[in-house]
CSV table of C-alpha atoms and ligand atoms in Angstrom, one decimal:
chain,number,residue,atom,x,y,z
A,2,UNK,CA,6.4,107.4,147.7
A,3,UNK,CA,5.6,104.8,150.5
A,4,UNK,CA,4.7,101.3,149.3
A,5,UNK,CA,3.5,98.3,151.4
A,6,UNK,CA,3.6,94.7,150.0
A,7,UNK,CA,1.4,92.2,151.8
A,8,UNK,CA,2.6,88.6,152.0
A,9,UNK,CA,5.8,86.8,152.9
A,10,UNK,CA,6.6,84.2,150.3
A,11,UNK,CA,8.8,83.8,147.2
A,12,UNK,CA,6.3,85.7,145.1
A,13,UNK,CA,6.4,88.7,147.5
A,14,UNK,CA,10.2,88.6,147.5
A,15,UNK,CA,10.2,88.8,143.7
A,16,UNK,CA,7.7,91.7,143.9
A,17,UNK,CA,9.8,93.5,146.5
A,18,UNK,CA,13.1,92.8,144.7
A,19,UNK,CA,11.6,94.4,141.5
A,20,UNK,CA,10.0,97.3,143.3
A,21,UNK,CA,13.2,98.1,145.1
A,22,UNK,CA,14.8,98.9,141.8
A,23,UNK,CA,12.3,101.8,141.2
A,24,UNK,CA,13.9,105.2,141.9
A,25,UNK,CA,10.5,106.6,142.9
A,26,UNK,CA,10.1,104.6,146.1
A,27,UNK,CA,11.3,106.2,149.3
A,28,UNK,CA,10.1,103.6,151.7
A,29,UNK,CA,9.3,99.9,150.9
A,30,UNK,CA,7.6,97.8,153.6
A,31,UNK,CA,6.5,94.2,153.6
A,32,UNK,CA,4.1,92.5,156.0
A,33,UNK,CA,5.2,90.1,157.2
A,34,UNK,CA,8.1,89.5,154.8
A,35,UNK,CA,10.8,87.0,155.4
A,36,UNK,CA,14.6,86.8,155.8
A,37,UNK,CA,15.3,87.5,152.1
A,38,UNK,CA,12.8,90.3,151.8
A,39,UNK,CA,14.5,92.0,154.7
A,40,UNK,CA,17.4,92.8,152.3
A,41,UNK,CA,15.2,94.9,150.1
A,42,UNK,CA,12.3,96.1,152.3
A,43,UNK,CA,11.5,96.9,155.9
A,44,UNK,CA,9.6,93.8,157.3
A,45,UNK,CA,6.7,94.5,159.6
A,46,UNK,CA,5.5,91.8,161.9
A,47,UNK,CA,1.9,91.8,160.8
A,48,UNK,CA,0.3,88.7,159.3
A,49,UNK,CA,-0.9,88.9,155.7
A,50,UNK,CA,-4.4,87.9,156.8
A,51,UNK,CA,-4.6,90.5,159.7
A,52,UNK,CA,-6.6,92.9,157.6
A,53,UNK,CA,-7.3,95.2,160.5
A,54,UNK,CA,-3.6,95.4,161.5
A,55,UNK,CA,-2.5,96.1,157.9
A,56,UNK,CA,-5.1,98.9,157.6
A,57,UNK,CA,-4.0,100.5,160.8
A,58,UNK,CA,-0.3,100.3,159.7
A,59,UNK,CA,-1.1,101.8,156.3
A,60,UNK,CA,-3.1,104.6,157.9
A,61,UNK,CA,-0.4,105.4,160.6
A,62,UNK,CA,2.4,105.3,158.1
A,63,UNK,CA,0.5,107.1,155.3
A,64,UNK,CA,1.2,104.4,152.8
A,65,UNK,CA,0.5,105.5,149.2
A,66,UNK,CA,0.2,102.2,147.5
A,67,UNK,CA,-0.5,98.7,148.9
A,68,UNK,CA,0.3,95.6,146.8
A,69,UNK,CA,-1.5,92.4,147.8
A,70,UNK,CA,0.4,89.1,147.1
A,71,UNK,CA,-1.8,86.2,148.4
A,72,UNK,CA,-5.4,85.2,147.6
A,73,UNK,CA,-6.7,84.9,151.1
A,74,UNK,CA,-6.6,88.6,152.2
A,75,UNK,CA,-8.0,89.5,148.8
A,76,UNK,CA,-11.0,87.2,149.3
A,77,UNK,CA,-11.3,88.7,152.8
A,78,UNK,CA,-11.8,92.1,151.3
A,79,UNK,CA,-8.5,93.7,152.2
A,80,UNK,CA,-8.6,95.9,149.1
A,81,UNK,CA,-12.0,97.4,149.9
A,82,UNK,CA,-10.8,98.0,153.5
A,83,UNK,CA,-7.6,99.8,152.5
A,84,UNK,CA,-9.3,101.8,149.8
A,85,UNK,CA,-11.8,103.1,152.5
A,86,UNK,CA,-8.7,104.5,154.3
A,87,UNK,CA,-7.6,106.3,151.1
A,88,UNK,CA,-4.8,103.9,150.2
A,89,UNK,CA,-4.4,102.9,146.5
A,90,UNK,CA,-4.4,99.2,146.2
A,91,UNK,CA,-3.0,96.9,143.5
A,92,UNK,CA,-5.2,93.8,143.8
A,93,UNK,CA,-8.9,93.2,143.1
A,94,UNK,CA,-11.7,94.0,145.5
A,95,UNK,CA,-13.8,91.4,147.2
A,96,UNK,CA,-16.4,91.2,144.5
A,97,UNK,CA,-13.8,90.5,141.8
A,98,UNK,CA,-11.8,88.2,144.1
A,99,UNK,CA,-14.6,85.6,143.7
A,100,UNK,CA,-12.9,84.7,140.4
A,101,UNK,CA,-10.5,82.7,142.5
A,102,UNK,CA,-12.4,82.2,145.7
A,103,UNK,CA,-15.3,80.5,143.9
A,104,UNK,CA,-14.9,78.0,141.1
A,105,UNK,CA,-18.6,78.1,140.5
A,106,UNK,CA,-18.6,81.9,140.1
A,107,UNK,CA,-15.8,81.6,137.5
A,108,UNK,CA,-17.5,78.8,135.6
A,109,UNK,CA,-20.7,80.8,135.4
A,110,UNK,CA,-18.7,83.8,134.2
A,111,UNK,CA,-16.9,81.8,131.5
A,112,UNK,CA,-20.1,80.2,130.3
A,113,UNK,CA,-22.0,83.5,130.2
A,114,UNK,CA,-19.3,85.1,128.1
A,115,UNK,CA,-18.6,82.1,125.8
A,116,UNK,CA,-15.0,81.8,126.9
A,117,UNK,CA,-13.6,78.3,126.1
A,118,UNK,CA,-13.4,76.1,129.2
A,119,UNK,CA,-14.3,72.5,130.3
A,120,UNK,CA,-18.0,71.7,130.5
A,121,UNK,CA,-19.2,71.5,134.2
A,122,UNK,CA,-21.9,70.7,136.7
A,123,UNK,CA,-22.1,71.8,140.3
A,124,UNK,CA,-23.4,69.9,143.3
A,125,UNK,CA,-24.3,70.9,146.9
A,126,UNK,CA,-25.7,67.5,147.9
A,127,UNK,CA,-23.4,64.5,148.5
A,128,UNK,CA,-26.0,61.9,147.4
A,129,UNK,CA,-26.7,63.7,144.1
A,130,UNK,CA,-23.0,63.9,143.4
A,131,UNK,CA,-22.6,60.2,144.3
A,132,UNK,CA,-25.4,59.4,141.8
A,133,UNK,CA,-23.6,61.5,139.1
A,134,UNK,CA,-20.2,59.8,139.6
A,135,UNK,CA,-18.5,59.4,136.2
A,136,UNK,CA,-20.9,61.8,134.4
A,137,UNK,CA,-18.1,62.9,132.1
A,138,UNK,CA,-16.3,59.5,132.2
A,139,UNK,CA,-12.9,59.1,133.8
A,140,UNK,CA,-10.6,60.6,134.9
A,141,UNK,CA,-13.3,62.6,136.9
A,142,UNK,CA,-12.4,66.1,137.8
A,143,UNK,CA,-13.8,67.2,141.2
A,144,UNK,CA,-13.2,70.7,142.5
A,145,UNK,CA,-14.0,72.2,145.9
A,146,UNK,CA,-15.7,75.5,145.1
A,147,UNK,CA,-13.9,77.6,147.7
A,148,UNK,CA,-10.2,78.4,148.6
A,149,UNK,CA,-8.3,75.3,149.7
A,150,UNK,CA,-4.7,76.4,149.6
A,151,UNK,CA,-4.3,75.0,146.0
A,152,UNK,CA,-5.3,71.5,147.2
A,153,UNK,CA,-9.0,71.5,146.4
A,154,UNK,CA,-8.8,69.7,143.0
A,155,UNK,CA,-9.1,65.9,142.8
A,156,UNK,CA,-8.5,64.1,139.5
A,157,UNK,CA,-10.0,60.6,140.2
A,158,UNK,CA,-8.9,57.9,137.8
A,159,UNK,CA,-11.8,55.5,138.4
A,160,UNK,CA,-15.2,55.1,140.1
A,161,UNK,CA,-13.7,53.9,143.4
A,162,UNK,CA,-11.3,56.8,143.7
A,163,UNK,CA,-14.1,59.3,142.7
A,164,UNK,CA,-16.4,57.9,145.4
A,165,UNK,CA,-13.7,58.1,148.0
A,166,UNK,CA,-12.9,61.7,147.0
A,167,UNK,CA,-16.6,62.7,147.2
A,168,UNK,CA,-16.8,61.1,150.7
A,169,UNK,CA,-13.7,63.0,151.8
A,170,UNK,CA,-14.8,66.3,150.3
A,171,UNK,CA,-18.5,66.3,151.3
A,172,UNK,CA,-18.7,63.7,154.0
A,173,UNK,CA,-15.6,64.2,156.1
A,174,UNK,CA,-15.2,67.8,154.9
A,175,UNK,CA,-11.4,67.6,154.5
A,176,UNK,CA,-11.5,71.0,152.8
A,177,UNK,CA,-14.0,72.4,155.4
A,178,UNK,CA,-16.7,74.7,154.0
A,179,UNK,CA,-14.7,75.1,150.7
A,180,UNK,CA,-16.3,71.9,149.5
A,181,UNK,CA,-19.9,72.6,150.5
A,182,UNK,CA,-20.3,73.0,146.8
A,183,UNK,CA,-18.3,70.8,144.4
A,184,UNK,CA,-17.8,71.5,140.7
A,185,UNK,CA,-17.4,68.5,138.4
A,186,UNK,CA,-15.7,69.2,135.1
A,187,UNK,CA,-14.9,67.5,131.8
A,188,UNK,CA,-11.3,66.2,131.8
A,189,UNK,CA,-9.2,68.2,129.3
A,190,UNK,CA,-6.1,66.9,127.7
A,191,UNK,CA,-3.3,68.9,126.3
A,192,UNK,CA,-0.4,71.0,127.6
A,193,UNK,CA,-0.8,73.4,130.5
A,194,UNK,CA,0.6,77.0,130.6
A,195,UNK,CA,0.2,79.9,132.9
A,196,UNK,CA,-0.5,83.4,131.6
A,197,UNK,CA,-0.4,86.3,134.0
A,198,UNK,CA,-2.1,89.5,132.9
A,199,UNK,CA,-2.2,93.1,134.2
A,200,UNK,CA,-5.8,94.2,134.2
A,201,UNK,CA,-7.6,97.5,134.9
A,202,UNK,CA,-11.1,98.6,134.0
A,203,UNK,CA,-10.2,99.3,130.3
A,204,UNK,CA,-7.2,97.1,129.5
A,205,UNK,CA,-5.8,93.6,129.8
A,206,UNK,CA,-2.1,93.1,129.0
A,207,UNK,CA,-0.4,89.7,129.2
A,208,UNK,CA,3.0,89.4,130.8
A,209,UNK,CA,5.5,87.0,129.4
A,210,UNK,CA,4.2,83.4,129.7
A,211,UNK,CA,5.5,80.9,132.2
A,212,UNK,CA,5.4,77.1,132.8
A,213,UNK,CA,4.9,75.8,136.3
A,214,UNK,CA,5.7,72.3,137.7
A,215,UNK,CA,3.1,71.4,140.2
A,216,UNK,CA,4.0,67.9,141.4
A,217,UNK,CA,6.6,67.3,144.0
A,218,UNK,CA,8.7,64.7,142.2
A,219,UNK,CA,10.5,64.5,138.8
A,220,UNK,CA,8.4,63.5,135.8
A,221,UNK,CA,5.3,65.0,137.4
A,222,UNK,CA,5.0,62.2,140.0
A,223,UNK,CA,3.7,62.5,143.6
A,224,UNK,CA,1.2,64.9,145.1
A,225,UNK,CA,0.5,68.5,144.0
A,226,UNK,CA,2.4,71.3,145.6
A,227,UNK,CA,2.2,75.1,145.3
A,228,UNK,CA,4.7,74.8,142.5
A,229,UNK,CA,8.2,73.3,142.4
A,230,UNK,CA,9.7,75.5,139.7
A,231,UNK,CA,9.0,77.5,136.6
A,232,UNK,CA,10.5,78.8,133.4
A,233,UNK,CA,9.7,81.8,131.3
A,234,UNK,CA,8.8,82.1,128.5
A,235,UNK,CA,6.8,79.0,128.1
A,236,UNK,CA,8.0,76.9,125.1
A,237,UNK,CA,4.5,76.1,123.9
A,238,UNK,CA,3.7,79.7,122.9
A,239,UNK,CA,3.7,80.3,119.2
A,240,UNK,CA,2.5,83.7,117.8
A,241,UNK,CA,-0.6,81.9,116.5
A,242,UNK,CA,-1.4,80.5,119.9
A,243,UNK,CA,-0.9,84.0,121.5
A,244,UNK,CA,-3.3,85.4,119.0
A,245,UNK,CA,-5.9,82.8,119.7
A,246,UNK,CA,-5.6,83.5,123.5
A,247,UNK,CA,-5.9,87.2,122.8
A,248,UNK,CA,-9.1,86.8,120.7
A,249,UNK,CA,-10.8,83.9,122.4
A,250,UNK,CA,-9.9,84.5,126.1
A,251,UNK,CA,-8.4,87.9,127.0
A,252,UNK,CA,-10.7,90.1,125.0
A,253,UNK,CA,-14.0,88.4,126.0
A,254,UNK,CA,-12.8,88.3,129.6
A,255,UNK,CA,-12.3,92.1,129.7
A,256,UNK,CA,-15.6,92.6,127.9
A,257,UNK,CA,-17.2,90.2,130.5
A,258,UNK,CA,-15.8,92.2,133.4
A,259,UNK,CA,-17.2,95.4,132.0
A,260,UNK,CA,-20.6,94.0,131.3
A,261,UNK,CA,-20.8,92.4,134.7
A,262,UNK,CA,-19.6,95.5,136.6
A,263,UNK,CA,-16.4,93.7,137.8
A,264,UNK,CA,-13.9,96.6,138.2
A,265,UNK,CA,-10.9,94.3,138.4
A,266,UNK,CA,-7.6,96.0,139.1
A,267,UNK,CA,-4.6,93.8,139.6
A,268,UNK,CA,-3.2,90.5,138.1
A,269,UNK,CA,-5.4,88.0,136.5
A,270,UNK,CA,-3.6,84.7,136.4
A,271,UNK,CA,-5.1,82.4,133.8
A,272,UNK,CA,-4.4,78.7,134.0
A,273,UNK,CA,-4.7,77.3,130.4
A,274,UNK,CA,-4.9,73.9,128.8
A,275,UNK,CA,-3.7,74.0,125.2
A,276,UNK,CA,-6.0,71.4,123.7
A,277,UNK,CA,-6.4,70.1,120.2
A,278,UNK,CA,-9.4,72.4,119.9
A,279,UNK,CA,-7.3,75.4,121.0
A,280,UNK,CA,-6.7,77.1,124.4
A,281,UNK,CA,-9.2,76.6,127.2
A,282,UNK,CA,-9.3,78.2,130.7
A,283,UNK,CA,-8.7,75.7,133.6
A,284,UNK,CA,-8.9,78.4,136.3
A,285,UNK,CA,-8.6,82.0,137.1
A,286,UNK,CA,-6.5,83.3,140.0
A,287,UNK,CA,-6.6,86.9,141.0
A,288,UNK,CA,-3.0,87.5,142.0
A,289,UNK,CA,0.6,86.8,140.8
A,290,UNK,CA,1.5,83.1,140.6
A,291,UNK,CA,4.1,81.6,142.9
A,292,UNK,CA,6.6,80.6,141.6
A,293,UNK,CA,5.7,82.0,138.2
A,294,UNK,CA,6.5,85.5,139.4
A,295,UNK,CA,10.0,84.5,140.3
A,296,UNK,CA,10.7,83.8,136.6
A,297,UNK,CA,8.5,86.4,135.0
A,298,UNK,CA,9.5,89.5,137.0
A,299,UNK,CA,13.2,88.5,136.7
A,300,UNK,CA,12.7,89.2,133.0
A,301,UNK,CA,10.8,92.5,133.3
A,302,UNK,CA,12.6,95.6,132.1
A,303,UNK,CA,9.8,98.1,132.9
A,304,UNK,CA,9.5,99.9,136.3
A,305,UNK,CA,7.0,97.7,138.2
A,306,UNK,CA,5.9,100.7,140.3
A,307,UNK,CA,4.8,102.5,137.1
A,308,UNK,CA,2.7,99.5,136.1
A,309,UNK,CA,1.1,99.2,139.5
A,310,UNK,CA,0.2,102.9,139.7
A,311,UNK,CA,-1.1,102.8,136.1
A,312,UNK,CA,-3.4,99.9,137.0
A,313,UNK,CA,-4.8,101.5,140.2
A,314,UNK,CA,-5.5,104.7,138.2
A,315,UNK,CA,-7.0,103.0,135.1
A,316,UNK,CA,-4.1,104.2,132.9
A,317,UNK,CA,-2.7,100.7,132.0
A,318,UNK,CA,-3.3,101.5,128.3
A,319,UNK,CA,-0.5,104.1,128.5
A,320,UNK,CA,2.1,101.6,129.6
A,321,UNK,CA,4.3,99.6,127.2
A,322,UNK,CA,5.7,96.6,129.0
A,323,UNK,CA,9.3,95.9,128.2
A,324,UNK,CA,11.0,92.5,128.7
A,325,UNK,CA,14.5,91.2,128.6
A,326,UNK,CA,15.3,88.7,125.7
A,327,UNK,CA,16.9,86.5,128.4
A,328,UNK,CA,15.2,83.3,129.4
A,329,UNK,CA,14.6,82.5,133.1
A,330,UNK,CA,14.5,79.2,135.1
A,331,UNK,CA,13.5,79.1,138.8
A,332,UNK,CA,14.1,76.0,140.8
A,333,UNK,CA,12.3,75.7,144.2
A,334,UNK,CA,14.1,74.2,147.2
A,335,UNK,CA,11.7,72.6,149.6
A,336,UNK,CA,11.7,71.1,153.1
A,337,UNK,CA,12.0,67.3,153.4
A,338,UNK,CA,8.4,65.9,153.7
A,339,UNK,CA,6.7,68.8,151.9
A,340,UNK,CA,3.9,68.9,150.7
A,341,UNK,CA,3.1,66.7,153.7
A,342,UNK,CA,4.4,67.5,157.2
A,343,UNK,CA,8.0,68.8,157.5
A,344,UNK,CA,10.3,70.2,160.1
A,345,UNK,CA,11.3,73.8,160.4
A,346,UNK,CA,14.3,75.6,161.8
A,347,UNK,CA,17.0,74.0,159.6
A,348,UNK,CA,20.1,76.2,159.1
A,349,UNK,CA,20.5,77.2,155.4
A,350,UNK,CA,24.1,77.2,154.1
A,351,UNK,CA,25.6,78.6,151.0
A,352,UNK,CA,23.3,81.6,150.5
A,353,UNK,CA,26.3,83.8,149.9
A,354,UNK,CA,27.9,81.5,147.4
A,355,UNK,CA,25.7,82.1,144.3
A,356,UNK,CA,26.9,83.7,141.2
A,357,UNK,CA,26.3,87.4,140.5
A,358,UNK,CA,23.0,87.8,138.6
A,359,UNK,CA,21.5,84.7,140.1
A,360,UNK,CA,18.7,85.6,142.4
A,361,UNK,CA,17.8,83.5,145.5
A,362,UNK,CA,14.2,84.4,146.3
A,363,UNK,CA,13.2,83.4,149.8
A,364,UNK,CA,9.9,81.8,150.6
A,365,UNK,CA,9.8,80.1,154.0
A,366,UNK,CA,12.8,81.5,155.8
A,367,UNK,CA,13.5,83.5,158.9
A,368,UNK,CA,16.5,84.8,160.8
A,369,UNK,CA,17.7,82.9,163.9
A,370,UNK,CA,20.3,83.6,166.5
A,371,UNK,CA,23.3,81.3,166.1
A,372,UNK,CA,25.2,79.8,169.0
A,373,UNK,CA,28.2,81.7,170.3
A,374,UNK,CA,31.3,81.0,168.2
A,375,UNK,CA,29.4,79.9,165.1
A,376,UNK,CA,30.1,81.4,161.7
A,377,UNK,CA,27.7,83.6,159.9
A,378,UNK,CA,25.4,81.4,157.8
A,379,UNK,CA,25.2,83.9,154.9
A,380,UNK,CA,28.9,84.4,154.3
A,381,UNK,CA,30.1,81.3,156.0
A,382,UNK,CA,32.7,83.4,157.8
A,383,UNK,CA,33.3,85.1,161.1
A,384,UNK,CA,31.7,88.4,160.1
A,385,UNK,CA,30.4,89.0,163.6
A,386,UNK,CA,26.7,89.0,162.6
A,387,UNK,CA,26.1,85.5,164.0
A,388,UNK,CA,22.7,85.5,162.5
A,389,UNK,CA,21.7,82.5,160.5
A,390,UNK,CA,18.8,82.0,158.1
A,391,UNK,CA,16.7,79.0,158.9
A,392,UNK,CA,13.8,77.2,157.1
A,393,UNK,CA,10.3,78.3,158.2
A,394,UNK,CA,8.0,76.8,155.6
A,395,UNK,CA,7.5,74.0,153.0
A,396,UNK,CA,8.8,75.9,150.0
A,397,UNK,CA,12.0,77.5,151.3
A,398,UNK,CA,13.8,79.2,148.4
A,399,UNK,CA,13.5,79.7,144.7
A,400,UNK,CA,16.8,80.0,142.7
A,401,UNK,CA,16.2,82.0,139.5
A,402,UNK,CA,18.9,82.3,136.8
A,403,UNK,CA,18.7,84.1,133.5
A,404,UNK,CA,20.5,83.1,130.3
A,405,UNK,CA,20.7,84.0,126.7
A,406,UNK,CA,19.1,80.6,125.9
A,407,UNK,CA,16.7,78.4,127.9
A,408,UNK,CA,19.4,75.7,128.3
A,409,UNK,CA,21.9,78.3,129.6
A,410,UNK,CA,19.4,79.6,132.2
A,411,UNK,CA,18.6,76.0,133.2
A,412,UNK,CA,22.3,75.0,133.6
A,413,UNK,CA,23.1,78.1,135.6
A,414,UNK,CA,20.1,77.7,138.0
A,415,UNK,CA,21.1,74.1,138.8
A,416,UNK,CA,24.8,74.9,139.1
A,417,UNK,CA,23.9,77.5,141.8
A,418,UNK,CA,21.3,75.3,143.5
A,419,UNK,CA,24.1,72.8,144.3
A,420,UNK,CA,25.8,75.5,146.4
A,421,UNK,CA,22.9,75.8,148.8
A,422,UNK,CA,22.0,73.2,151.4
A,423,UNK,CA,19.9,72.5,154.4
A,424,UNK,CA,19.0,69.3,156.2
A,425,UNK,CA,16.3,67.4,154.3
A,426,UNK,CA,16.4,69.8,151.2
A,427,UNK,CA,14.6,68.4,148.2
A,428,UNK,CA,14.1,69.8,144.7
A,429,UNK,CA,13.1,68.6,141.3
A,430,UNK,CA,16.0,67.9,138.8
A,431,UNK,CA,13.8,68.3,135.7
A,432,UNK,CA,12.6,71.9,135.9
A,433,UNK,CA,12.9,73.4,132.4
A,434,UNK,CA,13.3,70.0,130.7
A,435,UNK,CA,10.8,69.9,127.9
A,436,UNK,CA,8.6,67.0,128.6
A,437,UNK,CA,5.2,65.8,127.5
A,438,UNK,CA,3.4,68.5,129.4
A,439,UNK,CA,5.5,71.3,128.1
A,440,UNK,CA,6.4,70.5,124.6
A,441,UNK,CA,4.8,71.6,121.4
A,442,UNK,CA,3.8,68.0,120.7
A,443,UNK,CA,0.3,67.6,122.0
A,444,UNK,CA,0.3,63.8,121.6
B,14,AMP,P1,-6.8,74.2,139.4
B,14,AMP,O1,-6.6,74.4,140.8
B,14,AMP,O2,-8.3,74.4,138.9
B,14,AMP,O3,-5.8,74.9,138.5
B,14,AMP,O4,-6.5,72.7,139.1
B,14,AMP,C1,-5.3,72.1,139.5
B,14,AMP,C2,-4.7,71.2,138.4
B,14,AMP,O5,-5.7,70.2,138.1
B,14,AMP,C3,-4.5,71.9,137.1
B,14,AMP,O6,-3.3,72.6,137.0
B,14,AMP,C4,-4.6,70.8,136.1
B,14,AMP,O7,-3.4,70.1,136.1
B,14,AMP,C5,-5.7,69.9,136.7
B,14,AMP,N1,-7.0,70.2,136.2
B,14,AMP,C6,-7.9,71.1,136.6
B,14,AMP,N2,-9.0,71.1,135.9
B,14,AMP,C7,-8.8,70.2,134.9
B,14,AMP,C8,-9.6,69.7,133.8
B,14,AMP,N3,-10.8,70.1,133.6
B,14,AMP,N4,-9.1,68.8,133.0
B,14,AMP,C9,-7.8,68.3,133.2
B,14,AMP,N5,-7.0,68.7,134.3
B,14,AMP,C10,-7.5,69.6,135.1
B,15,LIG,N1,1.9,78.3,140.9
B,15,LIG,C1,0.5,78.2,141.0
B,15,LIG,C2,-0.2,79.3,141.8
B,15,LIG,O1,0.4,80.3,142.2
B,15,LIG,O2,-1.4,79.2,142.0
C-alpha cells in the first residue's frame, strides 16, 4: 500500500511516525515533509497547497491513500480533486471543510441542530458592527469568518479595544477577505479542552482528550500562537463530562451532518469550553490539532492505517480504538520572536541526545550543509554526514514524553528539552502544570 501525507509540520510528523509503524504500508511519502519526517517517510518537494502538483504526484505514483494534515488545502478542495483521480482521501471534502473555513457556517449548523455554543450575531458592514459594539458586554469576542492561520479571533476587554479591533478587521483588512464577515459571540467562561474525533458517514468516535496551551508565555501570557504544548489525557475529563459531551455534542453533530448531507470523513476537532452550564462548542476544525496530535497519537495503540482506511470506506463502526494507559506531555520549542517575526537557519544541537522512548517531532526544520570540518549536528560527532538540521519555522520541535503518571511524563519531557538547543530557542516552562484553565475547579 502506498500512502501520501500532505503537510510538513509537527502534526504531520506525528501522523507519519505513527503510520510508519503499520506493517501494511510499503511506501510512505510526505509532501513537503521536513527534516524529522525524512527519517520515517520519503519527502517530496511539493507544497501542501499545491493541489495540482499533489494530484499529479498521486496519480503518477499510484497512491492508494492520501492523508491531509492542514486546513488550507482542505478548504481549497484537495479531497474532491484527489478523489476524482481515484485516490482514497482521509480528510473532508470542500463542502464539509466549511466547518473550519467559515465560522458563520458552523454557528448556523450548531444553532440549527441545538448544539450548545455561545450566542452570536454576524456582520458584513463595519458601521453596523461599530453600532453593535458591546452587544454582549465585555470582553467582546470578535471572529473573522474565514481562515486566518489561527489568528482571526480577538477578545476585546473594553469598548476602545473592540472599536480598534473592528477598524483593523473591517477597515484595514488585516485578515484580508477572511474578515469581510465578522462573527460576534457571547463570552464564555470555564475551562477549555480539545476533543479530536474520527468521523465517517455513520459514526463519530472521540480519541483521547488533550489540553493545548495557546499563549506564547507561561501562565497564559502574551499573544496567541498555534499551540506551545499539550498533554493527554486532559485532566478535566470526568466520565460524567464525557457522557455529556457524547449526548449533547457528538451525537447531535453526527445527526446534523446526516440531515444536512455533510458526508464528513476525517478528523473533527472540537474546541470546547466546559462552563458551569456544561460543555459548549467554541469552534470546529476539520483536521488533527497541532500540537494535540503529538500527544494523542503518541498514546495510540491501534494501527492508524486501519483507522484511516475504515473512515474512507465508512467502516469506522468496526474499529475499536485502543490507547496506552501512559500519559503524554508535549513541549514545543519555538524560534525567538515567534509568534512575531523570527530568524531561520539556526543550527539545532542535541537532537541525538534524547532518551529512548522520547519522541522529538519536527515542525519547522530542514537539512542544511554544514561547513567543512564541522561535526554532525545530529550525533555531535564526526560521523561523516556533515548535514545539520536547522530551524525553518516559528514552531521548530515538539518534545513528547510518555510516563506512567502525568507528573512522570512532564518531568521526562522537560529533562529532555534541556538537552536540545538552538540560538533564540524559547519554550514554556508550565506545560502540563494544572492551572486555572486546566483544573477541575471552574472558579
Ligand atoms: P477559536 O479560534 O474560535 O478557537 O478561538 C480562539 C480562542 O479564543 C479560543 O481557544 C478561546 O480561548 C477564545 N474564545 C473563542 N471564542 C470564545 C468565546 N465565545 N468565549 C470565550 N473565549 C473564546
Ligand atoms: N492547536 C490548535 C489547532 O491545531 O488549531
